[in-house]
CSV table of C-alpha atoms in Angstrom, one decimal:
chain,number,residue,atom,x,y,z
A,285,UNK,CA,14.6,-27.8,-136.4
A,286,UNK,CA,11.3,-29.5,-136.9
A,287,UNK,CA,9.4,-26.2,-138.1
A,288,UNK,CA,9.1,-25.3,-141.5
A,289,UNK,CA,10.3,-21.7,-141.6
A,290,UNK,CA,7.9,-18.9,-143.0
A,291,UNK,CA,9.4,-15.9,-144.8
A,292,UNK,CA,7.5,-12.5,-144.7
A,293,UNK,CA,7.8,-10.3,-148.2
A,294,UNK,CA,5.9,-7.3,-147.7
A,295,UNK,CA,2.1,-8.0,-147.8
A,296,UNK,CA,2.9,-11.9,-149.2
A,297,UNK,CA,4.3,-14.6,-146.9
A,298,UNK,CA,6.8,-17.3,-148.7
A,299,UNK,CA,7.1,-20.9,-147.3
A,300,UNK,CA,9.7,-23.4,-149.1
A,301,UNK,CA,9.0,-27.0,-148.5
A,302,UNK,CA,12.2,-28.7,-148.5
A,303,UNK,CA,11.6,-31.8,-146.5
A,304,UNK,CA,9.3,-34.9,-146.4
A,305,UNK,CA,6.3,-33.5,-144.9
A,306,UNK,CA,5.1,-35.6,-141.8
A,307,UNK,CA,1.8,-35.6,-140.5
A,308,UNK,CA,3.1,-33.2,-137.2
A,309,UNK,CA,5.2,-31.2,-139.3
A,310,UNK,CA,1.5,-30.8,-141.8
A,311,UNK,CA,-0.2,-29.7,-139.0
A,312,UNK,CA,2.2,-27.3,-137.2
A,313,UNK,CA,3.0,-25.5,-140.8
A,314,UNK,CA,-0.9,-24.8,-140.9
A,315,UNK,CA,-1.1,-23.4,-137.6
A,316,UNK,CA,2.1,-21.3,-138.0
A,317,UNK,CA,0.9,-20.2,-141.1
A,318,UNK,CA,-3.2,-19.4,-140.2
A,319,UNK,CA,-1.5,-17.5,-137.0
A,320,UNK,CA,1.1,-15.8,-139.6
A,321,UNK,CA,-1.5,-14.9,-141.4
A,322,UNK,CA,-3.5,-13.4,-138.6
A,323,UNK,CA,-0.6,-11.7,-136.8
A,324,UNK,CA,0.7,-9.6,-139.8
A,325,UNK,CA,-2.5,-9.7,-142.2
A,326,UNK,CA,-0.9,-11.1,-145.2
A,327,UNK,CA,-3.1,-10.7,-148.1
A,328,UNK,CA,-0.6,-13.8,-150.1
A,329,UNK,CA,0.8,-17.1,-149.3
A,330,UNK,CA,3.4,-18.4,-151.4
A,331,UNK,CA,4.2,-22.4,-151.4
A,332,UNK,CA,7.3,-23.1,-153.0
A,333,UNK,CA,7.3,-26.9,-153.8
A,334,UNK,CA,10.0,-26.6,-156.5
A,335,UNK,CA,12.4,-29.4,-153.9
A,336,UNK,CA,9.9,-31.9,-154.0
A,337,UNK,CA,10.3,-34.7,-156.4
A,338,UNK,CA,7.1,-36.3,-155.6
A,339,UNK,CA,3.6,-34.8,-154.4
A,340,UNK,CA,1.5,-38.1,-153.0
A,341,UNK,CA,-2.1,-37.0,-151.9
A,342,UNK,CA,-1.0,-36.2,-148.5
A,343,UNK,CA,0.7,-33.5,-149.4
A,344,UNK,CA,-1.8,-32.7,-152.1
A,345,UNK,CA,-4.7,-32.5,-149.2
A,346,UNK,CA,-2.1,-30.2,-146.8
A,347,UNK,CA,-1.8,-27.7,-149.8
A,348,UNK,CA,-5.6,-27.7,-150.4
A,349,UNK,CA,-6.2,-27.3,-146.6
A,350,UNK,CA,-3.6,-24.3,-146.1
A,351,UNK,CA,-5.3,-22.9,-149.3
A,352,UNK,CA,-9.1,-23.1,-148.1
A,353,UNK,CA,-8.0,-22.0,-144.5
A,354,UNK,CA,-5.8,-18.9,-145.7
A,355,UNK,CA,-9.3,-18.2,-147.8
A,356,UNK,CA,-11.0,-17.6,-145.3
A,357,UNK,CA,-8.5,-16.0,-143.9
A,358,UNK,CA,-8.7,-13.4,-146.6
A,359,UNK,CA,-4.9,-14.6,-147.8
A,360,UNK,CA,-4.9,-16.4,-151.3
A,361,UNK,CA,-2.5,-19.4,-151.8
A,362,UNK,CA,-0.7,-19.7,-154.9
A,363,UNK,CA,1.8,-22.9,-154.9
A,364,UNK,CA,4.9,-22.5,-157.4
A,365,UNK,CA,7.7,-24.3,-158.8
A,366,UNK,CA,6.3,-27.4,-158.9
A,367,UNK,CA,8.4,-30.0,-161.5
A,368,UNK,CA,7.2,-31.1,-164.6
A,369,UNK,CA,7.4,-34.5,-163.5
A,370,UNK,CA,5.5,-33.8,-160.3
A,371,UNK,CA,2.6,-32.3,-162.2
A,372,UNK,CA,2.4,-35.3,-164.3
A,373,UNK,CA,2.2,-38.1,-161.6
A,374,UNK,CA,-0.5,-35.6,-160.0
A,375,UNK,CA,-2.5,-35.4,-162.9
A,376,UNK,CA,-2.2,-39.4,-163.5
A,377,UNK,CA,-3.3,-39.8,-159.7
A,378,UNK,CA,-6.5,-37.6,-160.4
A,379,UNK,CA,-4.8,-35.2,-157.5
A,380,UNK,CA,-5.6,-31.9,-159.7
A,381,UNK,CA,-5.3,-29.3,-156.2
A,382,UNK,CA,-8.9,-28.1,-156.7
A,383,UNK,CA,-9.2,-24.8,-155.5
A,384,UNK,CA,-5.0,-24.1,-155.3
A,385,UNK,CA,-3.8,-22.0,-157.8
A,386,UNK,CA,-0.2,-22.5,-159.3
A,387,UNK,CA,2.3,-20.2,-161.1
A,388,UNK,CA,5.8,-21.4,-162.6
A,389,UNK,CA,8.2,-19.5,-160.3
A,390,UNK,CA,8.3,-16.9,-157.5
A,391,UNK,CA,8.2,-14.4,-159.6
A,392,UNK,CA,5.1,-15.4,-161.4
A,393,UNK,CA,3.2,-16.1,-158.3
A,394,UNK,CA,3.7,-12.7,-157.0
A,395,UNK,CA,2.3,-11.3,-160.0
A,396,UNK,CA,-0.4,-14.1,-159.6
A,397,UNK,CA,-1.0,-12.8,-156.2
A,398,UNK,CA,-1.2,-9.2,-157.2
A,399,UNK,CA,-3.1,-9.9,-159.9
A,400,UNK,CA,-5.8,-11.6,-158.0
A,401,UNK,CA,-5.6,-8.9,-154.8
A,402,UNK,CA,-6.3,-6.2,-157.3
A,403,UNK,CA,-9.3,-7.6,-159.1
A,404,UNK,CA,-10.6,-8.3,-155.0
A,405,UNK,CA,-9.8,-4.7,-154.0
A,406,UNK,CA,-11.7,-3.3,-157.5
A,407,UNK,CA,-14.6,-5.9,-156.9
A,408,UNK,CA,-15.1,-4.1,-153.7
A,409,UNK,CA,-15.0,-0.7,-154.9
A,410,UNK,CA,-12.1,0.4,-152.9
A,411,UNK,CA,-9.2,-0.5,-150.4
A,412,UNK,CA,-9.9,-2.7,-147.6
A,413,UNK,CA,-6.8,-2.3,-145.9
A,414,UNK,CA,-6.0,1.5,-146.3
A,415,UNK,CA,-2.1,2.6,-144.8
B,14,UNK,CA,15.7,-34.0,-151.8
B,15,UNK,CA,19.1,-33.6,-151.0
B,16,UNK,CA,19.2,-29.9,-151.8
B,17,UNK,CA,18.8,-26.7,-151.2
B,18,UNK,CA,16.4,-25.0,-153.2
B,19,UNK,CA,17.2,-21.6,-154.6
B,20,UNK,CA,14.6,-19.2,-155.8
B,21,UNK,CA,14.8,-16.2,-157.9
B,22,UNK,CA,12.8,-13.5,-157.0
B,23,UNK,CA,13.3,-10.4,-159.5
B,24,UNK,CA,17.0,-9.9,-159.2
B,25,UNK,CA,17.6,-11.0,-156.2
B,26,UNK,CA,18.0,-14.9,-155.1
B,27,UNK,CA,16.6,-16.3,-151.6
B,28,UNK,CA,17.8,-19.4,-150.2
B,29,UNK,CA,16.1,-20.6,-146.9
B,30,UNK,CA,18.3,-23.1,-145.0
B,31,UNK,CA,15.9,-25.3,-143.2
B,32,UNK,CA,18.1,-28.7,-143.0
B,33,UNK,CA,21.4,-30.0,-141.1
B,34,UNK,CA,23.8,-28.6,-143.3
B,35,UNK,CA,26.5,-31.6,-144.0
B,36,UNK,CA,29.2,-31.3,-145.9
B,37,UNK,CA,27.7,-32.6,-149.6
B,38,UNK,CA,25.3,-30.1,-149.3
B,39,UNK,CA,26.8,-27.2,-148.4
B,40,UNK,CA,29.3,-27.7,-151.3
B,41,UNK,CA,26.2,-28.4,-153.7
B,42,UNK,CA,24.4,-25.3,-152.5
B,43,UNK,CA,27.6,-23.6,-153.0
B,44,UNK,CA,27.7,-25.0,-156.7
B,45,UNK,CA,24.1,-24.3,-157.4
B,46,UNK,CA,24.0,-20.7,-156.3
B,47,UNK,CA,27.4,-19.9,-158.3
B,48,UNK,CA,26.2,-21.6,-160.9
B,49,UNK,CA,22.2,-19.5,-160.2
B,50,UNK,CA,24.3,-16.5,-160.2
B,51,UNK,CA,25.9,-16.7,-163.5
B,52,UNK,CA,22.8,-17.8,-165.2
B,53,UNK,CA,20.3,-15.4,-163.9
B,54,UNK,CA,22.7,-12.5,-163.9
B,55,UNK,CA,21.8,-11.7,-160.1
B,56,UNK,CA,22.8,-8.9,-158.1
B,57,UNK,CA,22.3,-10.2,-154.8
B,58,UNK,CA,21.4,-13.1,-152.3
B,59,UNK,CA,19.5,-13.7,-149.4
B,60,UNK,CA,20.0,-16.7,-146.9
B,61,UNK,CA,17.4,-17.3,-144.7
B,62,UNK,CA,18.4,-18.9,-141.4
B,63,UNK,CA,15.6,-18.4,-139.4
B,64,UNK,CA,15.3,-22.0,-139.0
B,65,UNK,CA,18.7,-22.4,-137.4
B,66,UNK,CA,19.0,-23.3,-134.1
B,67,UNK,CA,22.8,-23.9,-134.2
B,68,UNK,CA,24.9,-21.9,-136.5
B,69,UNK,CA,28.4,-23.6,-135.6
B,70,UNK,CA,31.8,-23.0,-137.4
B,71,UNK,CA,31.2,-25.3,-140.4
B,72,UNK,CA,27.7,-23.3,-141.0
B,73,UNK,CA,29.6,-19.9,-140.3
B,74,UNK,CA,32.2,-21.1,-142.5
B,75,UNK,CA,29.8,-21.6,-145.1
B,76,UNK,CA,27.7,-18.6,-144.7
B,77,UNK,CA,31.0,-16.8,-145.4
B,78,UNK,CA,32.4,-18.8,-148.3
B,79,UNK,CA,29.2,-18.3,-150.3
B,80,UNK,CA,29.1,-14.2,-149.6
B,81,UNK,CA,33.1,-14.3,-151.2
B,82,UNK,CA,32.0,-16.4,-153.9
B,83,UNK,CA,29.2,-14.4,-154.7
B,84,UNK,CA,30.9,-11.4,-154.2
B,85,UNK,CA,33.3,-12.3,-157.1
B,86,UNK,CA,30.4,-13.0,-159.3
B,87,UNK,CA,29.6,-9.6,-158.5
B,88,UNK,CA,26.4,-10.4,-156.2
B,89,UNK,CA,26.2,-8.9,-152.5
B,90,UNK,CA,24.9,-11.5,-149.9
B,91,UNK,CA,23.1,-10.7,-146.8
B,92,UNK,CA,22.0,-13.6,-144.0
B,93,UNK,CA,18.5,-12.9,-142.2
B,94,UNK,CA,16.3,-13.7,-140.1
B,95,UNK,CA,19.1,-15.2,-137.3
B,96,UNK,CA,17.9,-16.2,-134.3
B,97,UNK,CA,19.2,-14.2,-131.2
B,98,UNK,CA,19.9,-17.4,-129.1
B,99,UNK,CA,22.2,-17.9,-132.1
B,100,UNK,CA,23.7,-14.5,-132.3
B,101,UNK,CA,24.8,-14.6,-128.7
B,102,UNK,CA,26.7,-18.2,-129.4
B,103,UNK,CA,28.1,-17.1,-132.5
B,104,UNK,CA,29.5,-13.7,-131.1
B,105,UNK,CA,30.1,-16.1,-127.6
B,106,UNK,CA,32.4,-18.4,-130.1
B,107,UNK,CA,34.2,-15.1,-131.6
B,108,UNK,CA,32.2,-16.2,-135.0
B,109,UNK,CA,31.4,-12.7,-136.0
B,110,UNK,CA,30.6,-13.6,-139.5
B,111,UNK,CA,33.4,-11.5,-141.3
B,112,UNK,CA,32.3,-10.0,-144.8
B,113,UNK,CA,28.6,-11.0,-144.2
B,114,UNK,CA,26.0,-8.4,-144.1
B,115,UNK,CA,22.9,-9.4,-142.1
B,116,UNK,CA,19.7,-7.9,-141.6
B,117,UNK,CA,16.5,-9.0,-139.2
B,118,UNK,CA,14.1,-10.3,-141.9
B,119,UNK,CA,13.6,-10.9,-145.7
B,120,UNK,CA,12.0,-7.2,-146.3
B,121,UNK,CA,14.8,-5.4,-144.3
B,122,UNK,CA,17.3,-7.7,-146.6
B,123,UNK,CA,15.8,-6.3,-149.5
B,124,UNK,CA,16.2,-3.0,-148.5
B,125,UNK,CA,20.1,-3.5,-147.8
B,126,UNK,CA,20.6,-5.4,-151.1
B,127,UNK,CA,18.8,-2.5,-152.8
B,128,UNK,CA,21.2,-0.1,-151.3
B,129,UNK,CA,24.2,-1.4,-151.6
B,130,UNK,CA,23.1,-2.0,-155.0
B,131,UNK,CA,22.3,1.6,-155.8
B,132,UNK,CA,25.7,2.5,-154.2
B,133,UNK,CA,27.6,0.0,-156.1
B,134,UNK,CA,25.3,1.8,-159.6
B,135,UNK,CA,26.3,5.6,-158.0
B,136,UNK,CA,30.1,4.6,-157.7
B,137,UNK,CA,30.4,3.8,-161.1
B,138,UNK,CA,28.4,6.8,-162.7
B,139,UNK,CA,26.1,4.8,-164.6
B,140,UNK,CA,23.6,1.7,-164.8
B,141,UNK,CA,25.4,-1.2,-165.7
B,142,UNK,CA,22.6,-3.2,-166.4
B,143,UNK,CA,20.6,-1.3,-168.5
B,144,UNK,CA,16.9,-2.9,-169.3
């Protein structure tokens, strides 16, 4: 069961982190998750953190990496849930997840996400990804 | 991290079982997502087992204990994302999930919860949740 499990919800993929997050277990997410992101062209990644009760700068650096390689990817990472105390002992660590945006809840970060693919689609002048 | 997160997406819940489920935390999920229910008002829950490699009578037992409870709260559940190695063993060990609905992934989830929503709405001649 070593494999953290990665939901597709329409054009967004949703990952929960529920477990401590071992190097191996780091590194296979971020390979599931680029070749996720590759195989169904997922324009969103949601990281649902709201289960952790502590965010050291291991996982800090994982989110950051799965956010810059789903940006060049063309996906855009938006991590939510995370407790109030977690955000606290980030900021007091100087871990501030430069370059990951957060929303409060699930909800939120899918209006984060549309939000942000929007404004790309209209900074282009049209749909990339016709259907 | 001993539990289960539950996340509310719209009026729908998703739970994504990832872990060993013993019996503390199966009876806390339980708790939580009755509790989740009630406070959120949801219409329906998704259980994401696409993690599972082993869905034995305990987890079967489980699976079908939260779709009553919910049921009574006035919630439909549906189970995704199963495994076919696990299908076979569960049908193998005449564990046919009685009173679960199931569908393949999250999206096709959605889609049953938002029919057997609208049929539950069309039954009773009017919107009982009126926003």
């Amino acid at each position: 069961m070593e494999r953290i499990p990665i939901l597709r919800m329409g054009e967004f993929l949703l990952v929960t982190i529920q477990v401590d997050m071992h190097d191996r277990l780091a590194m296979r997410l971020q390979d599931d998750l680029t070749e996720k992101i590759a195989e169904t062209g997922a324009r969103g990644v949601m990281i649902d953190i709201s289960s952790l009760e502590i965010v050291d700068s291991f996982i800090g650096r994982v989110l950051a990496n799965i956010a810059s390689m789903s940006r060049v990817l063309d996906a855009q990472t938006v991590v939510v849930g995370m407790q109030p105390a977690v955000a606290i002992t980030l900021v007091e660590l100087g871990l501030e997840l430069p370059g990951v945006l957060t929303a409060l809840n699930v909800d939120k970060g899918m209006e984060v996400l549309r939000g942000t693919l929007a404004k790309a689609v209209e900074e282009q002048g049209g749909d990339r990804h016709p259907t």
